[in-house]
């Protein structure tokens, strides 16, 4: 099996829909192909992230009562209408005794109709929220992958310098925006350098900071005008992510340091950038 076939079969493999022989062939390929193994891991992480991150909402009591009362009304009307036709609604079944289904029928159909309506209401209310949450989780997975790759591939920085006056002009010359570059060395977060990365279909700035023996990848790119968002801390696959926005930029700090360290980093960073 080649990589292309693996890619085509990946979804079926993840959903356990393939026959044992095909599954075994895929497993063999994954053992020998780093690229496909990484794709498999990314898919699994994404599926897990979505299952963990999808919020669960309970229907409000008022909505439930409204559905139940309209259901009761509809059943009442329908049962009255059908009483005179009882004999026509007997269903003869071969080898079985005749069984009246009159009173089951409206329940089944109305129950089904109510379920469909309820599902439609819930989906239309929740889908945008679910999609947003799914998109955030997907981005979180990408950010972690980018962080890990930068450490694994020995490609932490394109421009290695603790001097913000070296890193900033370098980034400004490569990007169509000018992120704030601040050295926080005296506060225990020395700047190691900067790198270009690619996220959300655009080049972004990745600033690299150190915290004791750990690294923080700090991703920055322009925010869509009018975006507001409350700061968000995510813990995923053993990594901490902290996200916030200001009037100009999206910020994502990714690291294996504690959430407290990232919060401190955010406060120090915000204290030093020109107030927006
Ligand atoms: Zn492969």
Tab-separated table of C-alpha atoms and ligand atoms in Angstrom:
chain	number	residue	atom	x	y	z
A	1	UNK	CA	0.000	0.000	0.000
A	2	UNK	CA	1.308	3.460	-0.802
A	3	UNK	CA	0.877	6.718	1.105
A	4	UNK	CA	-1.905	7.909	-1.185
A	5	UNK	CA	-3.982	4.799	-0.559
A	6	UNK	CA	-3.385	5.183	3.177
A	7	UNK	CA	-4.632	8.776	3.034
A	8	UNK	CA	-7.794	7.650	1.207
A	9	UNK	CA	-8.472	4.906	3.739
A	10	UNK	CA	-7.535	6.901	6.862
A	11	UNK	CA	-11.083	7.951	7.805
A	12	UNK	CA	-12.406	4.428	7.434
A	13	UNK	CA	-9.499	3.092	9.457
A	14	UNK	CA	-10.082	5.597	12.264
A	15	UNK	CA	-13.785	4.729	12.347
A	16	UNK	CA	-12.996	1.013	12.437
A	17	UNK	CA	-14.911	0.410	9.221
A	18	UNK	CA	-12.316	-1.560	7.286
A	19	UNK	CA	-11.892	-5.298	6.969
A	20	UNK	CA	-9.173	-6.871	9.131
A	21	UNK	CA	-6.767	-7.516	6.236
A	22	UNK	CA	-6.868	-3.896	5.019
A	23	UNK	CA	-6.525	-2.652	8.597
A	24	UNK	CA	-3.481	-4.849	9.076
A	25	UNK	CA	-1.898	-3.539	5.875
A	26	UNK	CA	-2.448	0.013	7.093
A	27	UNK	CA	-0.927	-0.794	10.476
A	28	UNK	CA	2.129	-2.241	8.750
A	29	UNK	CA	2.491	0.871	6.633
A	30	UNK	CA	2.125	3.141	9.667
A	31	UNK	CA	4.955	1.259	11.392
A	32	UNK	CA	7.256	1.947	8.470
A	33	UNK	CA	6.181	5.377	7.272
A	34	UNK	CA	6.795	8.336	9.568
A	35	UNK	CA	4.779	10.689	7.378
A	36	UNK	CA	1.602	8.601	7.461
A	37	UNK	CA	2.100	7.837	11.133
A	38	UNK	CA	2.184	11.566	11.853
A	39	UNK	CA	-0.965	12.091	9.793
A	40	UNK	CA	-2.620	9.277	11.747
A	41	UNK	CA	-1.584	10.838	15.052
A	42	UNK	CA	-2.856	14.247	13.980
A	43	UNK	CA	-6.231	12.722	12.949
A	44	UNK	CA	-6.528	10.859	16.238
A	45	UNK	CA	-5.611	13.945	18.257
A	46	UNK	CA	-8.141	16.005	16.342
A	47	UNK	CA	-10.937	13.462	16.816
A	48	UNK	CA	-10.117	13.318	20.520
A	49	UNK	CA	-9.948	17.084	20.834
A	50	UNK	CA	-13.339	17.472	19.172
A	51	UNK	CA	-14.923	14.796	21.349
A	52	UNK	CA	-13.485	16.458	24.468
A	53	UNK	CA	-14.141	20.023	23.426
A	54	UNK	CA	-17.670	19.708	22.062
A	55	UNK	CA	-19.874	21.339	24.658
A	56	UNK	CA	-22.939	19.518	25.982
A	57	UNK	CA	-26.013	21.641	26.443
A	58	UNK	CA	-29.161	20.678	28.274
A	59	UNK	CA	-32.447	21.900	26.796
A	60	UNK	CA	-33.927	24.575	29.050
A	61	UNK	CA	-36.921	23.426	31.129
A	62	UNK	CA	-39.161	25.931	29.390
A	63	UNK	CA	-38.398	24.486	25.950
A	64	UNK	CA	-38.969	20.951	27.191
A	65	UNK	CA	-42.332	21.909	28.683
A	66	UNK	CA	-43.381	23.638	25.473
A	67	UNK	CA	-42.540	20.583	23.358
A	68	UNK	CA	-44.332	18.285	25.802
A	69	UNK	CA	-47.488	20.383	25.931
A	70	UNK	CA	-47.750	20.749	22.146
A	71	UNK	CA	-47.150	17.027	21.910
A	72	UNK	CA	-49.975	16.352	24.377
A	73	UNK	CA	-52.328	18.612	22.437
A	74	UNK	CA	-51.469	16.983	19.124
A	75	UNK	CA	-51.893	13.495	20.539
A	76	UNK	CA	-55.213	14.413	22.101
A	77	UNK	CA	-56.552	15.709	18.774
A	78	UNK	CA	-55.220	12.794	16.794
A	79	UNK	CA	-56.508	10.103	19.203
A	80	UNK	CA	-60.019	11.589	19.150
A	81	UNK	CA	-59.987	11.660	15.356
A	82	UNK	CA	-59.004	8.009	15.080
A	83	UNK	CA	-61.438	6.420	17.531
A	84	UNK	CA	-64.118	5.747	14.930
A	85	UNK	CA	-61.655	4.012	12.586
A	86	UNK	CA	-60.303	1.495	15.007
A	87	UNK	CA	-61.368	-1.515	12.970
A	88	UNK	CA	-59.525	-0.275	9.872
A	89	UNK	CA	-56.300	0.156	11.771
A	90	UNK	CA	-55.961	-3.397	12.892
A	91	UNK	CA	-52.897	-4.840	11.272
A	92	UNK	CA	-53.127	-8.523	10.337
A	93	UNK	CA	-49.826	-10.288	10.612
A	94	UNK	CA	-49.241	-13.765	9.330
A	95	UNK	CA	-48.809	-16.268	12.143
A	96	UNK	CA	-49.467	-13.657	14.748
A	97	UNK	CA	-52.629	-12.615	16.448
A	98	UNK	CA	-54.232	-9.420	15.263
A	99	UNK	CA	-52.912	-6.595	17.273
A	100	UNK	CA	-54.439	-3.129	17.442
A	101	UNK	CA	-51.810	-0.458	16.816
A	102	UNK	CA	-54.181	2.485	16.929
A	103	UNK	CA	-52.802	4.079	20.042
A	104	UNK	CA	-49.191	3.321	19.290
A	105	UNK	CA	-49.224	4.989	15.919
A	106	UNK	CA	-49.778	8.627	16.904
A	107	UNK	CA	-47.291	8.273	19.735
A	108	UNK	CA	-44.617	6.901	17.443
A	109	UNK	CA	-45.103	9.436	14.693
A	110	UNK	CA	-45.562	12.416	16.918
A	111	UNK	CA	-42.687	11.327	19.088
A	112	UNK	CA	-40.510	11.070	16.020
A	113	UNK	CA	-41.721	14.414	14.671
A	114	UNK	CA	-41.087	16.060	18.039
A	115	UNK	CA	-37.616	14.535	18.184
A	116	UNK	CA	-36.836	15.819	14.698
A	117	UNK	CA	-38.075	19.318	15.526
A	118	UNK	CA	-36.210	19.355	18.812
A	119	UNK	CA	-33.043	18.153	17.093
A	120	UNK	CA	-33.411	20.870	14.444
A	121	UNK	CA	-33.819	23.567	17.116
A	122	UNK	CA	-30.839	22.304	19.070
A	123	UNK	CA	-28.631	21.941	16.005
A	124	UNK	CA	-29.464	25.407	14.675
A	125	UNK	CA	-28.667	26.928	18.072
A	126	UNK	CA	-25.550	24.984	18.826
A	127	UNK	CA	-23.905	24.363	15.480
A	128	UNK	CA	-22.161	27.755	15.254
A	129	UNK	CA	-20.842	27.318	18.792
A	130	UNK	CA	-19.750	23.756	18.063
A	131	UNK	CA	-18.047	24.803	14.849
A	132	UNK	CA	-16.198	27.589	16.643
A	133	UNK	CA	-15.146	25.251	19.406
A	134	UNK	CA	-14.097	22.642	16.811
A	135	UNK	CA	-12.090	25.275	14.916
A	136	UNK	CA	-10.348	26.360	18.130
A	137	UNK	CA	-9.501	22.766	18.961
A	138	UNK	CA	-8.185	22.223	15.453
A	139	UNK	CA	-6.027	25.331	15.748
A	140	UNK	CA	-4.828	24.174	19.189
A	141	UNK	CA	-3.723	20.872	17.659
A	142	UNK	CA	-1.902	22.729	14.876
A	143	UNK	CA	-0.209	25.043	17.390
A	144	UNK	CA	1.008	22.127	19.477
A	145	UNK	CA	2.244	20.337	16.352
A	146	UNK	CA	4.115	23.482	15.360
A	147	UNK	CA	5.614	23.848	18.847
A	148	UNK	CA	6.721	20.191	18.909
A	149	UNK	CA	8.115	20.357	15.374
A	150	UNK	CA	10.176	23.446	16.234
A	151	UNK	CA	11.781	21.558	19.128
A	152	UNK	CA	12.215	18.237	17.324
A	153	UNK	CA	13.549	19.438	14.012
A	154	UNK	CA	16.090	21.733	15.635
A	155	UNK	CA	14.367	24.626	13.981
A	156	UNK	CA	13.463	26.729	16.959
A	157	UNK	CA	14.473	30.036	15.421
A	158	UNK	CA	15.243	31.547	12.012
A	159	UNK	CA	16.836	34.498	13.726
A	160	UNK	CA	18.507	33.609	17.000
A	161	UNK	CA	19.002	36.600	19.208
A	162	UNK	CA	18.034	37.812	22.631
A	163	UNK	CA	18.061	41.338	21.242
A	164	UNK	CA	14.575	42.517	20.374
A	165	UNK	CA	16.159	45.162	18.101
A	166	UNK	CA	17.554	42.356	15.937
A	167	UNK	CA	14.515	40.081	15.969
A	168	UNK	CA	11.901	42.748	15.301
A	169	UNK	CA	13.357	44.192	12.065
A	170	UNK	CA	13.969	40.673	10.772
A	171	UNK	CA	10.315	39.686	11.351
A	172	UNK	CA	9.022	43.013	10.026
A	173	UNK	CA	10.918	42.457	6.788
A	174	UNK	CA	9.403	38.991	6.291
A	175	UNK	CA	5.803	39.671	7.286
A	176	UNK	CA	3.083	42.059	6.192
A	177	UNK	CA	2.552	43.123	9.813
A	178	UNK	CA	4.802	44.296	12.639
A	179	UNK	CA	4.415	42.308	15.836
A	180	UNK	CA	5.674	43.704	19.149
A	181	UNK	CA	8.908	41.975	20.141
A	182	UNK	CA	9.811	42.264	23.795
A	183	UNK	CA	12.626	40.696	25.748
A	184	UNK	CA	11.441	39.554	29.152
A	185	UNK	CA	14.849	38.214	30.255
A	186	UNK	CA	14.979	40.283	33.431
A	187	UNK	CA	11.593	38.780	34.418
A	188	UNK	CA	12.704	35.182	33.836
A	189	UNK	CA	11.500	34.774	30.248
A	190	UNK	CA	14.536	35.459	28.042
A	191	UNK	CA	13.865	35.945	24.339
A	192	UNK	CA	15.758	33.394	22.231
A	193	UNK	CA	14.739	34.574	18.784
A	194	UNK	CA	12.047	34.499	16.160
A	195	UNK	CA	10.831	32.282	13.375
A	196	UNK	CA	8.306	32.356	10.567
A	197	UNK	CA	5.514	29.849	10.794
A	198	UNK	CA	2.354	29.151	8.856
A	199	UNK	CA	-1.028	28.891	10.591
A	200	UNK	CA	-4.653	29.614	9.710
A	201	UNK	CA	-3.617	29.852	6.048
A	202	UNK	CA	-1.187	32.704	6.592
A	203	UNK	CA	2.401	33.377	7.641
A	204	UNK	CA	2.623	34.170	11.341
A	205	UNK	CA	5.371	35.304	13.708
A	206	UNK	CA	6.663	32.756	16.196
A	207	UNK	CA	8.680	34.320	19.008
A	208	UNK	CA	10.617	31.890	21.133
A	209	UNK	CA	11.083	32.455	24.848
A	210	UNK	CA	12.732	30.353	27.470
A	211	UNK	CA	11.377	29.597	30.931
A	212	UNK	CA	14.001	27.758	33.016
A	213	UNK	CA	14.686	24.605	30.917
A	214	UNK	CA	11.494	24.958	28.885
A	215	UNK	CA	10.569	26.773	25.702
A	216	UNK	CA	7.570	28.904	24.930
A	217	UNK	CA	6.471	29.392	21.348
A	218	UNK	CA	4.577	32.641	21.153
A	219	UNK	CA	2.552	32.918	17.944
A	220	UNK	CA	1.315	36.304	16.773
A	221	UNK	CA	-0.740	37.344	13.777
A	222	UNK	CA	-3.243	40.112	12.994
A	223	UNK	CA	-6.745	39.761	14.314
A	224	UNK	CA	-9.802	40.306	12.128
A	225	UNK	CA	-11.237	43.772	12.840
A	226	UNK	CA	-13.891	43.791	15.536
A	227	UNK	CA	-12.885	40.437	17.008
A	228	UNK	CA	-13.388	40.196	20.732
A	229	UNK	CA	-12.521	37.173	22.739
A	230	UNK	CA	-11.959	36.426	26.393
A	231	UNK	CA	-8.559	34.933	27.204
A	232	UNK	CA	-8.640	31.170	26.937
A	233	UNK	CA	-6.412	28.598	28.607
A	234	UNK	CA	-6.383	25.130	27.068
A	235	UNK	CA	-4.558	22.090	28.353
A	236	UNK	CA	-4.060	19.483	25.643
A	237	UNK	CA	-1.754	16.466	25.221
A	238	UNK	CA	0.359	17.628	28.149
A	239	UNK	CA	0.848	21.117	26.703
A	240	UNK	CA	-0.551	24.407	27.924
A	241	UNK	CA	-1.958	26.948	25.535
A	242	UNK	CA	-2.978	30.467	26.401
A	243	UNK	CA	-4.871	32.557	23.887
A	244	UNK	CA	-5.883	36.190	23.944
A	245	UNK	CA	-6.470	39.028	21.505
A	246	UNK	CA	-6.074	42.762	21.606
A	247	UNK	CA	-7.274	45.312	19.072
A	248	UNK	CA	-4.517	44.363	16.611
A	249	UNK	CA	-3.288	40.864	17.211
A	250	UNK	CA	-4.098	37.269	18.038
A	251	UNK	CA	-1.742	35.768	20.591
A	252	UNK	CA	-1.174	32.107	21.326
A	253	UNK	CA	1.463	31.007	23.834
A	254	UNK	CA	2.248	27.276	23.704
A	255	UNK	CA	4.538	25.421	26.059
A	256	UNK	CA	4.953	22.594	28.522
A	257	UNK	CA	5.402	25.058	31.394
A	258	UNK	CA	2.570	25.440	33.907
A	259	UNK	CA	-0.531	27.462	33.207
A	260	UNK	CA	0.609	29.867	35.946
A	261	UNK	CA	3.858	30.521	34.096
A	262	UNK	CA	1.951	31.292	30.909
A	263	UNK	CA	-0.405	33.642	32.763
A	264	UNK	CA	2.633	35.449	34.224
A	265	UNK	CA	4.164	35.636	30.762
A	266	UNK	CA	0.943	37.204	29.411
A	267	UNK	CA	0.835	39.805	32.202
A	268	UNK	CA	4.500	40.753	31.705
A	269	UNK	CA	4.046	40.958	27.957
A	270	UNK	CA	0.944	43.128	28.246
A	271	UNK	CA	2.604	45.435	30.747
A	272	UNK	CA	5.359	46.215	28.256
A	273	UNK	CA	3.507	46.644	24.988
A	274	UNK	CA	2.150	50.064	24.173
A	275	UNK	CA	-1.396	50.213	25.537
A	276	UNK	CA	-4.025	49.439	22.907
B	1	LIG	ZN1	3.155	6.544	3.995
